[in-house]
PDB file of C-alpha atoms in Angstrom:
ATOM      1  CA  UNK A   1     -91.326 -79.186  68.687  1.00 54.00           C
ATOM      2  CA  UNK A   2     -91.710 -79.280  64.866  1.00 63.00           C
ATOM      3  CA  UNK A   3     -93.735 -83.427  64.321  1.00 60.00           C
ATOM      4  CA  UNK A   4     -94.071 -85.316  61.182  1.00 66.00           C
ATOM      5  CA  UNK A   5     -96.734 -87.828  62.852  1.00 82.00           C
ATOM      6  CA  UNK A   6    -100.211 -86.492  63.664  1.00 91.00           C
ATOM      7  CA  UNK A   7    -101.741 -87.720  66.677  1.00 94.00           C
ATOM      8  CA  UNK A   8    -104.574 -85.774  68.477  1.00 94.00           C
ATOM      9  CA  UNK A   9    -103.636 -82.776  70.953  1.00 96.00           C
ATOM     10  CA  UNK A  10    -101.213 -81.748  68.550  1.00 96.00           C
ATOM     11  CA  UNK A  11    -101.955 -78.177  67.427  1.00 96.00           C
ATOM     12  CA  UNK A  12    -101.922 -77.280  63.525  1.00 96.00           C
ATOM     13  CA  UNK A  13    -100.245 -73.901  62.647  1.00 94.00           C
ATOM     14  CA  UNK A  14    -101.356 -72.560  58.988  1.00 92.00           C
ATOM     15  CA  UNK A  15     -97.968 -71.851  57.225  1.00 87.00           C
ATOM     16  CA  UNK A  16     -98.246 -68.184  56.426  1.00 79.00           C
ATOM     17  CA  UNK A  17     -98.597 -69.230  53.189  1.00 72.00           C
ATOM     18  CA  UNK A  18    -102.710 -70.123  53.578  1.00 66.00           C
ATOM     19  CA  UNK A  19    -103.395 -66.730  51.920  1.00 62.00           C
ATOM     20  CA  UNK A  20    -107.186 -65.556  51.351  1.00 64.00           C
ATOM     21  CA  UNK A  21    -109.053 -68.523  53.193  1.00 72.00           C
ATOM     22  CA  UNK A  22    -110.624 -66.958  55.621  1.00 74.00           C
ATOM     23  CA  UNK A  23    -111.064 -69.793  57.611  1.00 81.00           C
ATOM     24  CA  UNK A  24    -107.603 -71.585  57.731  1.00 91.00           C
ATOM     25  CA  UNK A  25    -105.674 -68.338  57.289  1.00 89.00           C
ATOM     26  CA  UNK A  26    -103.266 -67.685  60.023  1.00 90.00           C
ATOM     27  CA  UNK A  27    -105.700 -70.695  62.246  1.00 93.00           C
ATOM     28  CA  UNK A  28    -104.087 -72.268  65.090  1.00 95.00           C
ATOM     29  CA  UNK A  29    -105.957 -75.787  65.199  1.00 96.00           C
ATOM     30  CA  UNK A  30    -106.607 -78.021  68.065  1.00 97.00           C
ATOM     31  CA  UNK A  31    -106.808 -81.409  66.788  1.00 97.00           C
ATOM     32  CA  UNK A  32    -109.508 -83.283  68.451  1.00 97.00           C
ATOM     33  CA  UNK A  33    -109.597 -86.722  66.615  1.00 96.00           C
ATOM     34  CA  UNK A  34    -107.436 -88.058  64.153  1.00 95.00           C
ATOM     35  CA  UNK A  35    -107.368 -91.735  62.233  1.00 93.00           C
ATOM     36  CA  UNK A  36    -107.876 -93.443  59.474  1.00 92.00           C
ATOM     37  CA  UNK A  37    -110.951 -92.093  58.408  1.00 94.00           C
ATOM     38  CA  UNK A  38    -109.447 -88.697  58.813  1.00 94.00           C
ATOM     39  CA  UNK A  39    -109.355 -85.215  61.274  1.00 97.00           C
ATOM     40  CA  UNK A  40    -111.119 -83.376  63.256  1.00 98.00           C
ATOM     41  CA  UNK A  41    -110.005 -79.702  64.847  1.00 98.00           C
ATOM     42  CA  UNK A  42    -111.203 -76.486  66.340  1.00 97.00           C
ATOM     43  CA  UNK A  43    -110.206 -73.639  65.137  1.00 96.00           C
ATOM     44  CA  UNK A  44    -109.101 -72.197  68.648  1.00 95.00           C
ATOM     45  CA  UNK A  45    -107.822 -68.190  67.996  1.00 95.00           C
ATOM     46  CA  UNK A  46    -110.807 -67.022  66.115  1.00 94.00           C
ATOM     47  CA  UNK A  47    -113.640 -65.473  68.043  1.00 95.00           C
ATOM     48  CA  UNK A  48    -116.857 -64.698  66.949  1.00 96.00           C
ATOM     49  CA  UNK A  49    -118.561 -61.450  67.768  1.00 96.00           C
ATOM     50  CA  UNK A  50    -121.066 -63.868  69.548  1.00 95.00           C
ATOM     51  CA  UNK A  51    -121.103 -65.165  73.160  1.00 97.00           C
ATOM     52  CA  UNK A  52    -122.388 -68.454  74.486  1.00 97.00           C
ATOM     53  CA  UNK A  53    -126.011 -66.199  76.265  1.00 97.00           C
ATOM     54  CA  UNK A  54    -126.354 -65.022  72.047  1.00 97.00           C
ATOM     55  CA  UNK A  55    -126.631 -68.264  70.664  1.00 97.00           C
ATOM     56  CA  UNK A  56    -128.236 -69.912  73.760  1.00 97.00           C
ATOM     57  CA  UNK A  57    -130.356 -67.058  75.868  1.00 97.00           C
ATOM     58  CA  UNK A  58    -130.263 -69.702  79.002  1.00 96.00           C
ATOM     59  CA  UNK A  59    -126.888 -69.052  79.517  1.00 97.00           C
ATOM     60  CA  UNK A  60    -126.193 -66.200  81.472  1.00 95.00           C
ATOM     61  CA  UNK A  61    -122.686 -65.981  80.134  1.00 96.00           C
ATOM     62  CA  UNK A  62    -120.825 -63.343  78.189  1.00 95.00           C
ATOM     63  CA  UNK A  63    -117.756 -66.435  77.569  1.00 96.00           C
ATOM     64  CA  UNK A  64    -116.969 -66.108  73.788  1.00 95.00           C
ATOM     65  CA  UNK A  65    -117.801 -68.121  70.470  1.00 97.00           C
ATOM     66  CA  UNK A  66    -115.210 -68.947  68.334  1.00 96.00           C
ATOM     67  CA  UNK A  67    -115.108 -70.059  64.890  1.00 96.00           C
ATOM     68  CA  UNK A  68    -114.406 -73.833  64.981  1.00 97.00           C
ATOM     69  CA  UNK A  69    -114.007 -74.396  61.327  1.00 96.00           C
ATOM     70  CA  UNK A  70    -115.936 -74.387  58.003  1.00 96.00           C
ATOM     71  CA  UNK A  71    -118.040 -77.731  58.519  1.00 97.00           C
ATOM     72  CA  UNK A  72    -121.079 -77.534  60.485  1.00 96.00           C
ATOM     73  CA  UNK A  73    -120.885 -73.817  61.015  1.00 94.00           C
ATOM     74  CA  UNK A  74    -124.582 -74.276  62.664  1.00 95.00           C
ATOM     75  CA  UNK A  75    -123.499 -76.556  65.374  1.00 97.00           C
ATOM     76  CA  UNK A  76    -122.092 -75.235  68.737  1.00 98.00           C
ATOM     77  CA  UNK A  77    -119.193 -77.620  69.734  1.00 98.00           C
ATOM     78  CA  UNK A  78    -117.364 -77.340  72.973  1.00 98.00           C
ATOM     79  CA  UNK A  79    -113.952 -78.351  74.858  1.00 98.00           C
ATOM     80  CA  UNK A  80    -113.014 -78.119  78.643  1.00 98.00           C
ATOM     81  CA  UNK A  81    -110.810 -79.261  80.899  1.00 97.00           C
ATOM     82  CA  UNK A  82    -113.571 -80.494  83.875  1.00 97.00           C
ATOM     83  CA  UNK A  83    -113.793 -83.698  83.022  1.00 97.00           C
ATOM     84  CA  UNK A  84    -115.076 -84.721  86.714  1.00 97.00           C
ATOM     85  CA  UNK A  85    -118.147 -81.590  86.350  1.00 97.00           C
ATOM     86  CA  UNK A  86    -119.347 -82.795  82.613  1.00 98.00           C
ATOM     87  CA  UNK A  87    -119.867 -86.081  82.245  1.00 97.00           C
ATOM     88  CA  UNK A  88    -119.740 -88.253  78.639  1.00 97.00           C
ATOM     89  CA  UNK A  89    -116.802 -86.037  78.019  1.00 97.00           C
ATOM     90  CA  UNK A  90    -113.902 -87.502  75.779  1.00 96.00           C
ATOM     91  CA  UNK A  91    -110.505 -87.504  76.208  1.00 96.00           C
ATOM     92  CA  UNK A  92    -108.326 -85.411  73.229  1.00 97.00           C
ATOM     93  CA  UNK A  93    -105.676 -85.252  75.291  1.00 95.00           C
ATOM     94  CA  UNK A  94    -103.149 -83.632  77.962  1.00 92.00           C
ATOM     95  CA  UNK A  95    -106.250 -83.185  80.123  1.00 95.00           C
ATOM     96  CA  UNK A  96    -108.367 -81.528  77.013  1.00 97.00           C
ATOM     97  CA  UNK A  97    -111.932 -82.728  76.661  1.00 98.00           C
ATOM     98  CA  UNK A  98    -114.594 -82.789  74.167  1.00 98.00           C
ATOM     99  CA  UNK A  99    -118.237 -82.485  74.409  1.00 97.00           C
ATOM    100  CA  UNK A 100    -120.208 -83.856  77.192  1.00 98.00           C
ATOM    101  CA  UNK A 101    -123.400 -83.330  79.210  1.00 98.00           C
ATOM    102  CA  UNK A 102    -124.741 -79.779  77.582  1.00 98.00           C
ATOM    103  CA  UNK A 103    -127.208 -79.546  80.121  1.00 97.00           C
ATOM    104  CA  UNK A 104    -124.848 -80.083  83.369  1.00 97.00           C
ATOM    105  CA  UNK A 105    -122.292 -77.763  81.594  1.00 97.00           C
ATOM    106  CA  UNK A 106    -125.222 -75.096  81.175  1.00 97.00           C
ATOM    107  CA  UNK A 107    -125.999 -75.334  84.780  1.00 97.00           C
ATOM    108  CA  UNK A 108    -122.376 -74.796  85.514  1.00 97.00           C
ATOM    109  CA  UNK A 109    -121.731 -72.098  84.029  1.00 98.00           C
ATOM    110  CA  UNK A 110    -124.731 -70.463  85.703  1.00 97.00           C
ATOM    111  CA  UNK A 111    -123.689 -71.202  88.953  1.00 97.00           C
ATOM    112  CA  UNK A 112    -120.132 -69.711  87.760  1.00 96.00           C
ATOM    113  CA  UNK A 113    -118.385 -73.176  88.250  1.00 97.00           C
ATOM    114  CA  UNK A 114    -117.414 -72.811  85.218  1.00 96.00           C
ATOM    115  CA  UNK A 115    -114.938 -70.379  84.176  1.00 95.00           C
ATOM    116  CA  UNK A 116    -113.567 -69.043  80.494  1.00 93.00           C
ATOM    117  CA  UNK A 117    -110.617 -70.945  81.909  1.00 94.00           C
ATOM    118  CA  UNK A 118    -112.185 -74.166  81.878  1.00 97.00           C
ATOM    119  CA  UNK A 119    -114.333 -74.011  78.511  1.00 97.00           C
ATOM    120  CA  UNK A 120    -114.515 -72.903  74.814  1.00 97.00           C
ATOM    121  CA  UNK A 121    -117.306 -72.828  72.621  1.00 98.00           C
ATOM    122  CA  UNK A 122    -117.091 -73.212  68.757  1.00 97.00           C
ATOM    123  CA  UNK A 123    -119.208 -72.615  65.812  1.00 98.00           C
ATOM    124  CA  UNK A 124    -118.363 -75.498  63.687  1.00 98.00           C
ATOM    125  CA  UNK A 125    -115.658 -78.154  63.434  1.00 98.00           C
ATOM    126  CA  UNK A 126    -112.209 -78.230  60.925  1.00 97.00           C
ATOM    127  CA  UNK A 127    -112.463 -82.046  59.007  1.00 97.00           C
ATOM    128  CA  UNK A 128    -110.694 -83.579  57.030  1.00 97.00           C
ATOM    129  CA  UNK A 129    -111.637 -86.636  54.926  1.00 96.00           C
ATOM    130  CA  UNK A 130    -109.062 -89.577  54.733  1.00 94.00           C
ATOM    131  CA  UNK A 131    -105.356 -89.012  54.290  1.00 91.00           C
ATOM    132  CA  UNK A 132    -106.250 -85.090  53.121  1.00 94.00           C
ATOM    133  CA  UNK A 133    -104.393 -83.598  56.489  1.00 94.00           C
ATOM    134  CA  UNK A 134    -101.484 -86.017  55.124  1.00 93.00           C
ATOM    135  CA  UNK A 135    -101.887 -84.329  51.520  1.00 92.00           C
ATOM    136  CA  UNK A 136    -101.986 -80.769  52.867  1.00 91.00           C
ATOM    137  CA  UNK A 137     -98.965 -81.550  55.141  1.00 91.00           C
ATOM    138  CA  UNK A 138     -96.852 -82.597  51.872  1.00 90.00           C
ATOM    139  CA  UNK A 139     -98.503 -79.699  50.350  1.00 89.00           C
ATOM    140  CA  UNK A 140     -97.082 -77.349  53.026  1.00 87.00           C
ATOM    141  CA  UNK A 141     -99.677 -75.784  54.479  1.00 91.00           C
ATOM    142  CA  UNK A 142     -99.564 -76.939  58.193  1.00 94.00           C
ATOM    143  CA  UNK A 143     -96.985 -77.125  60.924  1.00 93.00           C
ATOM    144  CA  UNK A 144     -97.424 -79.631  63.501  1.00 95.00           C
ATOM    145  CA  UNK A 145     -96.123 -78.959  66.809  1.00 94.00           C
ATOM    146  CA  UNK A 146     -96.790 -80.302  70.100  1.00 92.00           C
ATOM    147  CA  UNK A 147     -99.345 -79.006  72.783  1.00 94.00           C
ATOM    148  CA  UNK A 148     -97.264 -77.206  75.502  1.00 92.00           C
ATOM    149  CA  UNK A 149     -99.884 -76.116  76.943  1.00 92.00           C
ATOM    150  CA  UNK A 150    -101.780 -78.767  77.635  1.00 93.00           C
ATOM    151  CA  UNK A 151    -105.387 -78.250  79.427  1.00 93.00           C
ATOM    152  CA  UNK A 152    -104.312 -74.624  79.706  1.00 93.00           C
ATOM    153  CA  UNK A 153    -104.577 -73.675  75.832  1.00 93.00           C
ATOM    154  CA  UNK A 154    -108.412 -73.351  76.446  1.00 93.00           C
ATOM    155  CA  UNK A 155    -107.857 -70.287  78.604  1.00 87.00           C
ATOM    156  CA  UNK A 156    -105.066 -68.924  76.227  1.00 82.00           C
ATOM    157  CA  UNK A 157    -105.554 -65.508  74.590  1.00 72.00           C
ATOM    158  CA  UNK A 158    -106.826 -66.057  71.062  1.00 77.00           C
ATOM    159  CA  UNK A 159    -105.815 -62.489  69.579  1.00 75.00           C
ATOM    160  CA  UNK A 160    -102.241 -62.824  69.187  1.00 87.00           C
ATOM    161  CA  UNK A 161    -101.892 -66.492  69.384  1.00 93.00           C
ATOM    162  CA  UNK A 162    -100.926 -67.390  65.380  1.00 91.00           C
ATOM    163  CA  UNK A 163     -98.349 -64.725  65.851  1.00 89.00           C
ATOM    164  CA  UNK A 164     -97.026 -66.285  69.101  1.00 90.00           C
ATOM    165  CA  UNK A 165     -96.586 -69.808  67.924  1.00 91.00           C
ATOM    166  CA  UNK A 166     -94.623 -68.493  64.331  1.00 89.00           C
ATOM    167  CA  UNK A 167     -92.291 -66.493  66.640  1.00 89.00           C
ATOM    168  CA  UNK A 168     -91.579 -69.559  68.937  1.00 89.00           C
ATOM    169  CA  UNK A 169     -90.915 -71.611  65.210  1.00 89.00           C
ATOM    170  CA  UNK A 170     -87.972 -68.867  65.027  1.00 85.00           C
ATOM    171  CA  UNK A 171     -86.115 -69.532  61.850  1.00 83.00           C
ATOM    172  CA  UNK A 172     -87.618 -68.288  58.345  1.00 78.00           C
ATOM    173  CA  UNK A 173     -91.493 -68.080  60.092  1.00 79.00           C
ATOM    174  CA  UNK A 174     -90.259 -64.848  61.969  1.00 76.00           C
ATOM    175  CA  UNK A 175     -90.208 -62.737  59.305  1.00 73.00           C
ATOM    176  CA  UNK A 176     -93.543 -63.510  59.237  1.00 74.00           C
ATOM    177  CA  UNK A 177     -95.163 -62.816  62.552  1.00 69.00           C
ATOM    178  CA  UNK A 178     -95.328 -59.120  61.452  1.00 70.00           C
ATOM    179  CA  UNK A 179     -96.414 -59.124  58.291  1.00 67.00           C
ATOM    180  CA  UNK A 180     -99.611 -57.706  57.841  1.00 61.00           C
ATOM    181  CA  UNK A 181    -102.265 -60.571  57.167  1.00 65.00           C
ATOM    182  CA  UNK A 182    -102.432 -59.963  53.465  1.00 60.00           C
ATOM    183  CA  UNK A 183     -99.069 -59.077  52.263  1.00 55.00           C
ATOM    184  CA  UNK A 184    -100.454 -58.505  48.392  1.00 56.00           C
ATOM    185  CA  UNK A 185    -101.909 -55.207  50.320  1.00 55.00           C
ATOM    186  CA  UNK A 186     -98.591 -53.964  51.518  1.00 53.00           C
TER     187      UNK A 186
END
């Protein structure tokens, strides 16, 4: 489960050692793109207290925003798994896909084609310049694991889902899926 060799669709689990970022701090990461020029993830089990009709009043949707990452916090970034309803999508993988037509996916979702199954919105992106995921890696801060899942991780429950993947790890990590999320305050 555990992967030395990052490839895209692989999810990044923060070690519980990413203390006091708030961004990266117990993040599950869905890594979109990933090459020699570096990474690209979304944050995907940290919601916003916005949804998709606050951020675009069009939408008459309630699905929610999540926090993608730090970079680009102003841009509204999404994944689905309806490749054949939003075209210009591109492959991640496992049947995960990237952007697309905004305007098809708008109408969509209006029509309630689209369900919270089926697409995620983000606030921002995770990046990382050249060979930096490599350097953190070495530096221990990230667990790469496989995407079980698959296309299905996009309608996965977000509150509980950091805990859920250091439990599966077993081992060491499961002393640490109850430990409160800043253990200097226990």
């Amino acid at each position: 489960m555990i992967s030395e060799k990052l490839i895209k669709g692989q999810l990044l689990i923060s070690e519980p050692s990413i203390i006091g970022d708030l961004s990266f701090n117990r993040s599950v990461i869905l890594l979109a793109d990933h090459d020699k020029e570096g990474s690209v993830g979304f944050i995907i089990n940290k919601p916003l207290k916005y949804t998709i009709n606050d951020l675009v009043p069009d939408i008459d949707s309630k699905f929610k925003i999540y926090n993608g990452g730090p970079v680009e916090q102003d841009n509204l970034y999404f994944i689905h798994n309806i490749p054949e309803l939003i075209p210009n999508s591109v492959e991640i993988s496992n049947g995960i896909y990237w952007g697309g037509d905004f305007e098809s996916a708008k109408h969509l979702i209006n029509q309630g084609t689209i369900t919270k199954e089926n697409i995620r919105f983000f606030l921002g992106y995770s990046g990382w310049h050249e060979n930096q995921l490599e350097t953190e890696m070495n530096a221990n801060s990230w667990i790469v694991t496989r995407n079980i899942y698959k296309n299905k991780i996009i309608g996965k429950s977000s509150t509980h889902f950091w805990k859920d993947q250091i439990k599966e790890l077993g081992g060491d990590y499961l002393i640490w899926s109850n430990a409160p999320e800043n253990p200097y305050l226990n």
